[in-house]
CSV table of C-alpha atoms in Angstrom, one decimal:
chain,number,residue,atom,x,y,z
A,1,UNK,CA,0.8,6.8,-16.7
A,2,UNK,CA,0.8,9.9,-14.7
A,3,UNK,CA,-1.2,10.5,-11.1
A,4,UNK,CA,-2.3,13.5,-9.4
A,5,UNK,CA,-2.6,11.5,-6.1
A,6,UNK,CA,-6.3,12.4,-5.1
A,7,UNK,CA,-7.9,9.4,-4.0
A,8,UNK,CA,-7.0,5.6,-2.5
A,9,UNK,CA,-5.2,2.7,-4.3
A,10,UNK,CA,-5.1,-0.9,-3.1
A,11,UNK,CA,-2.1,-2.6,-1.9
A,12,UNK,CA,-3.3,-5.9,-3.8
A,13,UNK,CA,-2.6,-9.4,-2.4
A,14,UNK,CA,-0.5,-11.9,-4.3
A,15,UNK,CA,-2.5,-14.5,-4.6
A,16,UNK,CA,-0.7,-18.2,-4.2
A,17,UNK,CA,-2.0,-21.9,-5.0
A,18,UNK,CA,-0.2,-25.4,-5.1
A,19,UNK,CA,1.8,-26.6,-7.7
A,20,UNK,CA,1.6,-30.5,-8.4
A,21,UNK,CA,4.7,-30.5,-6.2
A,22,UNK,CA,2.9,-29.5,-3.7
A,23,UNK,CA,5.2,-26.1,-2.8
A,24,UNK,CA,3.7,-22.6,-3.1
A,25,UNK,CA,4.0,-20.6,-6.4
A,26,UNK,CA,2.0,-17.5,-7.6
A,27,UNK,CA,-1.3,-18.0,-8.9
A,28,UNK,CA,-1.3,-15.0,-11.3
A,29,UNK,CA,-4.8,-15.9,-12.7
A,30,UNK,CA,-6.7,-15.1,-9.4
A,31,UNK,CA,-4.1,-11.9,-9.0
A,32,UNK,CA,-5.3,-10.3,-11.8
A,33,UNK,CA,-9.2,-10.6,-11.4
A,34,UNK,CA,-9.2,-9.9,-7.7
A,35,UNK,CA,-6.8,-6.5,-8.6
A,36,UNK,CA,-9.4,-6.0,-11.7
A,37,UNK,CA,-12.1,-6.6,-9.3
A,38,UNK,CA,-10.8,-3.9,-6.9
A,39,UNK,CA,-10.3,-1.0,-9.4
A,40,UNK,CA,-14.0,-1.6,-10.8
A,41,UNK,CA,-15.7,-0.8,-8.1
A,42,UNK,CA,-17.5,2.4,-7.5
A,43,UNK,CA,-17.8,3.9,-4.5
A,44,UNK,CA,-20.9,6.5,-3.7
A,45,UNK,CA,-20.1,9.3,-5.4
A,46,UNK,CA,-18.8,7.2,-8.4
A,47,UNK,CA,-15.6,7.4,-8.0
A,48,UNK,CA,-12.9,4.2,-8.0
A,49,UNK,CA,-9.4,3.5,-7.2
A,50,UNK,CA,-6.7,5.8,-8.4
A,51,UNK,CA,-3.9,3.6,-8.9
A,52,UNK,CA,-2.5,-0.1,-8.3
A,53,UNK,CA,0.2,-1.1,-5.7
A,54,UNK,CA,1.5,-4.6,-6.3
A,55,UNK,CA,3.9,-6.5,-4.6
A,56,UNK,CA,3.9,-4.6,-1.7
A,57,UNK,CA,4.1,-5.6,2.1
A,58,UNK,CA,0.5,-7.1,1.4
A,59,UNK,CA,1.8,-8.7,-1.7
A,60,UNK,CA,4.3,-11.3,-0.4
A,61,UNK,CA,6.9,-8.5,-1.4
A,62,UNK,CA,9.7,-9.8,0.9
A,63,UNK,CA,9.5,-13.3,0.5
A,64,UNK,CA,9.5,-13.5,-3.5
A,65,UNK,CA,12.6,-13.8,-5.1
A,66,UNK,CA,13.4,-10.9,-8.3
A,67,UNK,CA,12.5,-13.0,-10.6
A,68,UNK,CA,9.2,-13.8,-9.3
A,69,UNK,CA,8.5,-9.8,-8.6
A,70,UNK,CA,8.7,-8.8,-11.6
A,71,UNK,CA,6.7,-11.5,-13.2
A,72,UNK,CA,4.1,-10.5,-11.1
A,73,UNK,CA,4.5,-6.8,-11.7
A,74,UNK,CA,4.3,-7.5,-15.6
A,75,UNK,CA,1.3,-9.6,-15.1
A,76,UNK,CA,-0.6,-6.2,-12.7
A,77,UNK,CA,0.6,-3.5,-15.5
A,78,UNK,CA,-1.9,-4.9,-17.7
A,79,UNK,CA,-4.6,-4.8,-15.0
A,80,UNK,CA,-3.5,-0.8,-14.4
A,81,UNK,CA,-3.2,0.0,-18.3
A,82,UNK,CA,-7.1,-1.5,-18.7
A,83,UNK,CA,-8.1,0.6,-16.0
A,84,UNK,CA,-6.0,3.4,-16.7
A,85,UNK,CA,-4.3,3.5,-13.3
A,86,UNK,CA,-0.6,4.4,-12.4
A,87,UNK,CA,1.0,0.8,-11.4
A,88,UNK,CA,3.2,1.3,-8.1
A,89,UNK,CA,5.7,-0.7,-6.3
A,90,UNK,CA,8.5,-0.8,-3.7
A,91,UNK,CA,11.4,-0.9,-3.6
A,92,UNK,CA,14.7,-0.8,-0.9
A,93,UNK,CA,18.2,-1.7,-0.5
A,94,UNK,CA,21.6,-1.9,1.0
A,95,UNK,CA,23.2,1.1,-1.5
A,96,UNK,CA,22.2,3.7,-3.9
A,97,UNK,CA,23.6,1.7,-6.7
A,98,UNK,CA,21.8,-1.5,-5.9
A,99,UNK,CA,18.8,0.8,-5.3
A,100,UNK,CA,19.3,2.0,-9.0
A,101,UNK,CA,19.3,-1.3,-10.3
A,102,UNK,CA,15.9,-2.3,-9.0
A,103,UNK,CA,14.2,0.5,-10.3
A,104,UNK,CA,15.4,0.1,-13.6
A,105,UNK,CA,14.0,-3.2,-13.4
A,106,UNK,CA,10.7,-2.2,-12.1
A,107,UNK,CA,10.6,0.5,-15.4
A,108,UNK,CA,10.9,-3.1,-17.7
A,109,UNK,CA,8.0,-4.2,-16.2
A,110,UNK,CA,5.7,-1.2,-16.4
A,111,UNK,CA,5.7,-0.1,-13.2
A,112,UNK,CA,4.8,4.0,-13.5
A,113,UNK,CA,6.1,5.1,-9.5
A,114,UNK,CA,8.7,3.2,-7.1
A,115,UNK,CA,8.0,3.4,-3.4
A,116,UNK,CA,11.5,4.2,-2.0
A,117,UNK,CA,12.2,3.1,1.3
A,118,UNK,CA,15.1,3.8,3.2
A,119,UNK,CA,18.1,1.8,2.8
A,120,UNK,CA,18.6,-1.7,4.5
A,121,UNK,CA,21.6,-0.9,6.1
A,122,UNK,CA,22.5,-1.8,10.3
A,123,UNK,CA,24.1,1.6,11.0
A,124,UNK,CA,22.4,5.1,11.2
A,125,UNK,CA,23.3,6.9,7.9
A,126,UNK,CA,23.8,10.2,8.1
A,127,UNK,CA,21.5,13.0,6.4
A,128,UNK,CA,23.4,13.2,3.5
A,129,UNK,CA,24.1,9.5,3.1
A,130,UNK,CA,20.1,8.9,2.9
A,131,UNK,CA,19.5,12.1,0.8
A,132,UNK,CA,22.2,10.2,-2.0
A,133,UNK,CA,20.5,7.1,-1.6
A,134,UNK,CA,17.4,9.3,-3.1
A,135,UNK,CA,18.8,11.5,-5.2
A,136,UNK,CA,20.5,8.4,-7.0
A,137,UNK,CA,16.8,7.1,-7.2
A,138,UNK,CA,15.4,10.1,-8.8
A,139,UNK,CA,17.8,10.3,-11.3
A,140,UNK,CA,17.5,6.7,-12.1
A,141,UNK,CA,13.6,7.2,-12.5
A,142,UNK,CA,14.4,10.3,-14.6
A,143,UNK,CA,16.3,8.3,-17.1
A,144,UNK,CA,13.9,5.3,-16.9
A,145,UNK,CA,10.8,7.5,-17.4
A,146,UNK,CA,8.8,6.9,-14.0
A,147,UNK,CA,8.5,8.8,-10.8
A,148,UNK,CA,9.4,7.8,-7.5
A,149,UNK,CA,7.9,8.2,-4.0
A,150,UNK,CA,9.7,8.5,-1.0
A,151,UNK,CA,8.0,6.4,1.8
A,152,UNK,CA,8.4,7.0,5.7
A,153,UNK,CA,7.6,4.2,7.9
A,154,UNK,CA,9.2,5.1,10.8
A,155,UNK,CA,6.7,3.0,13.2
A,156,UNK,CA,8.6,-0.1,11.0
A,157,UNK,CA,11.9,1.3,10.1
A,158,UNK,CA,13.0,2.6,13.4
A,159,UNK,CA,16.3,4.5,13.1
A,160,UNK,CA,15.9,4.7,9.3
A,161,UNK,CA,12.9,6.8,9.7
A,162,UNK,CA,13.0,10.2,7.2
A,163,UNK,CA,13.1,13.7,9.2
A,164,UNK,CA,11.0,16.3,8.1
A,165,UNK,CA,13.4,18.3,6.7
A,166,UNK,CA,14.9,15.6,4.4
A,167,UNK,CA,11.5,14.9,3.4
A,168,UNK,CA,10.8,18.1,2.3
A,169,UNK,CA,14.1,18.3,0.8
A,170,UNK,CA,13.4,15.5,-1.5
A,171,UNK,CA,9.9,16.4,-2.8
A,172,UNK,CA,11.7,19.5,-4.6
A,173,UNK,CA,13.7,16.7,-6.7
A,174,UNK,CA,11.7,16.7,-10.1
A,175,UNK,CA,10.6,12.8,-10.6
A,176,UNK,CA,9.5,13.2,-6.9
A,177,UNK,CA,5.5,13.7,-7.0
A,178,UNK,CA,4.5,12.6,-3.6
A,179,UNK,CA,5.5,11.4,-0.6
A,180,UNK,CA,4.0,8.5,1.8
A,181,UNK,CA,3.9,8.7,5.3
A,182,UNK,CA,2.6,5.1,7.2
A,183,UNK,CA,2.5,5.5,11.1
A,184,UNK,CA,-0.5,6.7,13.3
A,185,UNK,CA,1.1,9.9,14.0
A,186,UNK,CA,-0.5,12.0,11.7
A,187,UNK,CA,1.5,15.3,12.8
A,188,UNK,CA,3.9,14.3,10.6
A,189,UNK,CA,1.7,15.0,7.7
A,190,UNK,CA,0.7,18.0,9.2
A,191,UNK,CA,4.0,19.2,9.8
A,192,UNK,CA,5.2,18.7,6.1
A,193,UNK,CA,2.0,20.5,4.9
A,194,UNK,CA,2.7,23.6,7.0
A,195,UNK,CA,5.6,23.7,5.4
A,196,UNK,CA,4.3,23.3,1.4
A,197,UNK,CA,1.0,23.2,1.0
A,198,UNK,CA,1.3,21.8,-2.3
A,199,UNK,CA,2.7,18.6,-1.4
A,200,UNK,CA,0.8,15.7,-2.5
A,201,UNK,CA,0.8,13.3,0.5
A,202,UNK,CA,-0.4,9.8,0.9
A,203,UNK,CA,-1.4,8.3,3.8
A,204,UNK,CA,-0.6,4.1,4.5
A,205,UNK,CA,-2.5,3.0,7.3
A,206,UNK,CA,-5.8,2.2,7.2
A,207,UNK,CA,-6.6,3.2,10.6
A,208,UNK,CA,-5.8,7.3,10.3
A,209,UNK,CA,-7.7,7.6,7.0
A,210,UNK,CA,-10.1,10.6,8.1
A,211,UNK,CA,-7.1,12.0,10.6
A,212,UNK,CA,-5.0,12.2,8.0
A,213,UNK,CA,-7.2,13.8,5.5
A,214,UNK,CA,-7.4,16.3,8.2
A,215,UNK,CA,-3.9,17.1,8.1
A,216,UNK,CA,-3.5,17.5,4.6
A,217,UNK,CA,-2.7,14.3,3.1
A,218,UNK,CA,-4.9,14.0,-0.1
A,219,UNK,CA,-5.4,10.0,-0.4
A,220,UNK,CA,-3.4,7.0,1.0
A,221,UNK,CA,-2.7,3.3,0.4
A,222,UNK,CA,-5.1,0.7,1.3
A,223,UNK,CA,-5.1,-2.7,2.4
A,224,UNK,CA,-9.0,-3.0,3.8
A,225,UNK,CA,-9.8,-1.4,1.0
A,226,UNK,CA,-8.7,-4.4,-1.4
A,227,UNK,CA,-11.7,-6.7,0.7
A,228,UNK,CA,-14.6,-3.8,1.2
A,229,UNK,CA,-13.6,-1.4,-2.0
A,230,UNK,CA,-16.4,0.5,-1.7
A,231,UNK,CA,-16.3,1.3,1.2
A,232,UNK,CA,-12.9,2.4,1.3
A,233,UNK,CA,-13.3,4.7,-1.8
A,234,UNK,CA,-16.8,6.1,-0.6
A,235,UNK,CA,-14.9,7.4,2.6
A,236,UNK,CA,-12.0,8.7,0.8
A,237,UNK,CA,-15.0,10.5,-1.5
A,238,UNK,CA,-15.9,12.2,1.7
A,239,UNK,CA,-12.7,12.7,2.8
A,240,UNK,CA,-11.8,14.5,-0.4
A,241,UNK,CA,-14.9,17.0,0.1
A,242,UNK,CA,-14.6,17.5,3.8
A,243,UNK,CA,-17.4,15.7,5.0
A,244,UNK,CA,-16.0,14.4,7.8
A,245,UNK,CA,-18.8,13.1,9.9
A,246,UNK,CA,-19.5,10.9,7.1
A,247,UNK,CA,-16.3,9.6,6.7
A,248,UNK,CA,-15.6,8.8,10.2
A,249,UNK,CA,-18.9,6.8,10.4
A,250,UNK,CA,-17.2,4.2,7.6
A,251,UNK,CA,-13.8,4.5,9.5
A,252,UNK,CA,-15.7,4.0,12.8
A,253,UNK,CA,-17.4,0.7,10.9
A,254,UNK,CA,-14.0,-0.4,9.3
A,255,UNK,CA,-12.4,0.0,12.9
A,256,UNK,CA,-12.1,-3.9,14.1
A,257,UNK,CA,-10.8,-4.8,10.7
A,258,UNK,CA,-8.3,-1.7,10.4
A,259,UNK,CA,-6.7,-2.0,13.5
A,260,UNK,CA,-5.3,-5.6,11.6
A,261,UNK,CA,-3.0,-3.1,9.2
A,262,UNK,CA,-1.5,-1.2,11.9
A,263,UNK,CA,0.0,-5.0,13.0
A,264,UNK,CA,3.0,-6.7,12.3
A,265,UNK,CA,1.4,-9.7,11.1
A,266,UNK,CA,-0.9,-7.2,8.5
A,267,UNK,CA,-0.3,-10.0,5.5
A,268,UNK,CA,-0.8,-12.8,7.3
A,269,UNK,CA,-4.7,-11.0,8.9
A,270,UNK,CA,-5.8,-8.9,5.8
A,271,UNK,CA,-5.0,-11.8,3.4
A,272,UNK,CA,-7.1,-14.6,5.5
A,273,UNK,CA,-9.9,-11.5,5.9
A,274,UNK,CA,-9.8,-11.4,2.1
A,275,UNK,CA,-9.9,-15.2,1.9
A,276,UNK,CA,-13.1,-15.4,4.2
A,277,UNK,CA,-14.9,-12.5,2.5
A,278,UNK,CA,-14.2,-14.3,-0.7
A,279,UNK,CA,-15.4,-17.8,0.6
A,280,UNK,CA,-12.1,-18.6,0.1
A,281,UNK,CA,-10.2,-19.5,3.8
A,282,UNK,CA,-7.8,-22.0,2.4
A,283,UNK,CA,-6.6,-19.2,-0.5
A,284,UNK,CA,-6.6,-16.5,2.6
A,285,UNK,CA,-4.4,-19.0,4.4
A,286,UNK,CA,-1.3,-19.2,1.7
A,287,UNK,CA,0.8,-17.3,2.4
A,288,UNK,CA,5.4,-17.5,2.3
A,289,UNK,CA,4.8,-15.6,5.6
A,290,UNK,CA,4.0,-16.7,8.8
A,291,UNK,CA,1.2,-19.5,9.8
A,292,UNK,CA,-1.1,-18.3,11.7
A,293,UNK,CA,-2.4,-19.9,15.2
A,294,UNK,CA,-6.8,-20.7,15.7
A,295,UNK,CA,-6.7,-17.9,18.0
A,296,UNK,CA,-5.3,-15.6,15.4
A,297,UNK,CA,-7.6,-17.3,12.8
A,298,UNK,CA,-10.8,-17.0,14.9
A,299,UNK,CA,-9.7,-13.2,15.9
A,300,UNK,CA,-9.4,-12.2,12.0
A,301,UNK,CA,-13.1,-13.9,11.4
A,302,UNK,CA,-14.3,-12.5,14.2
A,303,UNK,CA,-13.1,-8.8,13.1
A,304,UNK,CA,-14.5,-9.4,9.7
A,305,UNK,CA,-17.4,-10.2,10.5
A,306,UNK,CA,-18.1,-7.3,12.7
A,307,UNK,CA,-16.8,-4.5,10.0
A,308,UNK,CA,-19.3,-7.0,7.5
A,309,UNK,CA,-22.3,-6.3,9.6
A,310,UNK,CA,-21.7,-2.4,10.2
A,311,UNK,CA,-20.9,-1.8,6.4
A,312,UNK,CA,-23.8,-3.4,5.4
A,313,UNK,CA,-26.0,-1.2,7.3
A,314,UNK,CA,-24.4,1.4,5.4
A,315,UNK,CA,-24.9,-0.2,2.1
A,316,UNK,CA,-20.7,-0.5,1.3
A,317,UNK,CA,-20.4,-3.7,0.9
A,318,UNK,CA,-20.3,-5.3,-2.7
């Protein structure tokens, strides 16, 4: 499955329930239809979803074990193959090799394009240490039959943030066909687009959507979008044709619920946001990551409910 990155894809939740045990496990069941549910929508100009991330940073990525990961992953590829999306996935690691490893195991499970990060390491690599880290990735994909996408958070990663020029160094390497950039600072998506206009660039936070579109970048990853889809395809419509006033009156309407993926607790917020716009606050609430306090609880409802009432005046929410 092949993309030519023009449009938004959902970072999907992984959903969790109780076993008789009582312990957390995956509840692939409610996964699959709320991913399904996701991709089917429509937004305005009738266009949906572009692709599937799973098990992402909004997907309990680091708290399942490999075992569980891929499980799940198997479980979304046949949620992307019935809606004839690319599936997408991260990945990182301590060295190329292990690096190598996982993406041959994310191949297995019919995942179409790995998310790169940088590698997990406490010291500064040099230049040429993180360009082997992805070269070694490339040609792993290559052999494997997928694509890979290097992904700069450097709001996140710190020090392991990508410079420019590597950037642009990797998206010559063949089984490189896009590049994402999460951080508010949108000149870095200029600033790669200056230099190659043909780069396909994909934003990853929610609350530079239009910004970035401005620059250049020509969709992004979205974890809103996974609780008002419509919305969040309907201003990446207008996005795509340049009609910005109309997209920055959804981003504008999305803005108390956006500013939640642009925190460090995003899974915990965007998860209980999907759980109360599902009637489904208990569900919203499991989570392998961190419990959250009323304050924080009451905060999230409160944000919801506000981006709820604006959207609906704009007929986007379903």
């Amino acid at each position: 499955m092949k993309s030519n990155w023009d449009g938004v894809m959902p970072a999907v939740f992984t959903w969790l329930k109780e076993s008789k045990s009582g312990a957390l496990e995956i509840d692939f069941d409610t996964t699959q239809k709320q991913a399904a549910g996701i991709l089917k929508t429509k937004g305005k100009g009738g266009s949906r979803m572009s692709g599937l991330v799973g098990s992402g940073t909004l997907g309990e990525n680091s708290y399942l074990s490999n075992t569980q990961r891929l499980s799940l992953l198997k479980s979304l590829s046949e949620v992307a193959k019935e809606y004839n999306v690319p599936l997408i996935s991260g990945a990182s690691a301590e060295t190329k090799e292990e690096l190598a490893k996982i993406i041959e195991g994310l191949a297995t499970v019919g995942v179409d394009t790995v998310m790169v990060m940088p590698p997990k390491t406490k010291e500064v690599p040099s230049e040429k240490e993180m360009y082997d880290y992805y070269a070694l990735s490339e040609a792993t994909a290559t052999e494997m039959g997928i694509t890979v996408m290097p992904y700069n958070n450097p709001d996140a990663a710190g020090y392991h943030s990508l410079s420019t020029d590597l950037l642009l160094r990797l998206s010559e390497l063949p089984k490189v066909t896009a590049l994402k950039i999460s951080t508010i600072d949108v000149s870095i998506i200029e600033t790669l687009m200056l230099e190659n206009k043909d780069l396909k660039v994909l934003a990853g936070v929610d609350t530079v959507t239009v910004h970035a579109g401005l620059a250049g970048a020509c969709g992004g990853i979205t974890g809103v979008g996974c609780i008002f889809p419509k919305a969040s395809v309907t201003m990446q419509e207008y996005v795509s044709n340049g009609e910005w006033a109309k997209a920055n009156k959804i981003s504008q309407a999305l803005n108390s619920i956006s500013y939640l993926d642009a925190q460090p607790l995003l899974l915990e917020y965007l998860k209980l946001a999907m759980g109360i716009h599902h009637n489904d606050v208990a569900g919203g609430l499991r989570t392998y990551g961190k419990q959250l306090t009323k304050q924080q609880i009451d905060d999230v409802h409160a944000r919801y409910i506000l981006a709820k009432e604006r959207l609906e005046v704009l007929d986007l929410v379903t």
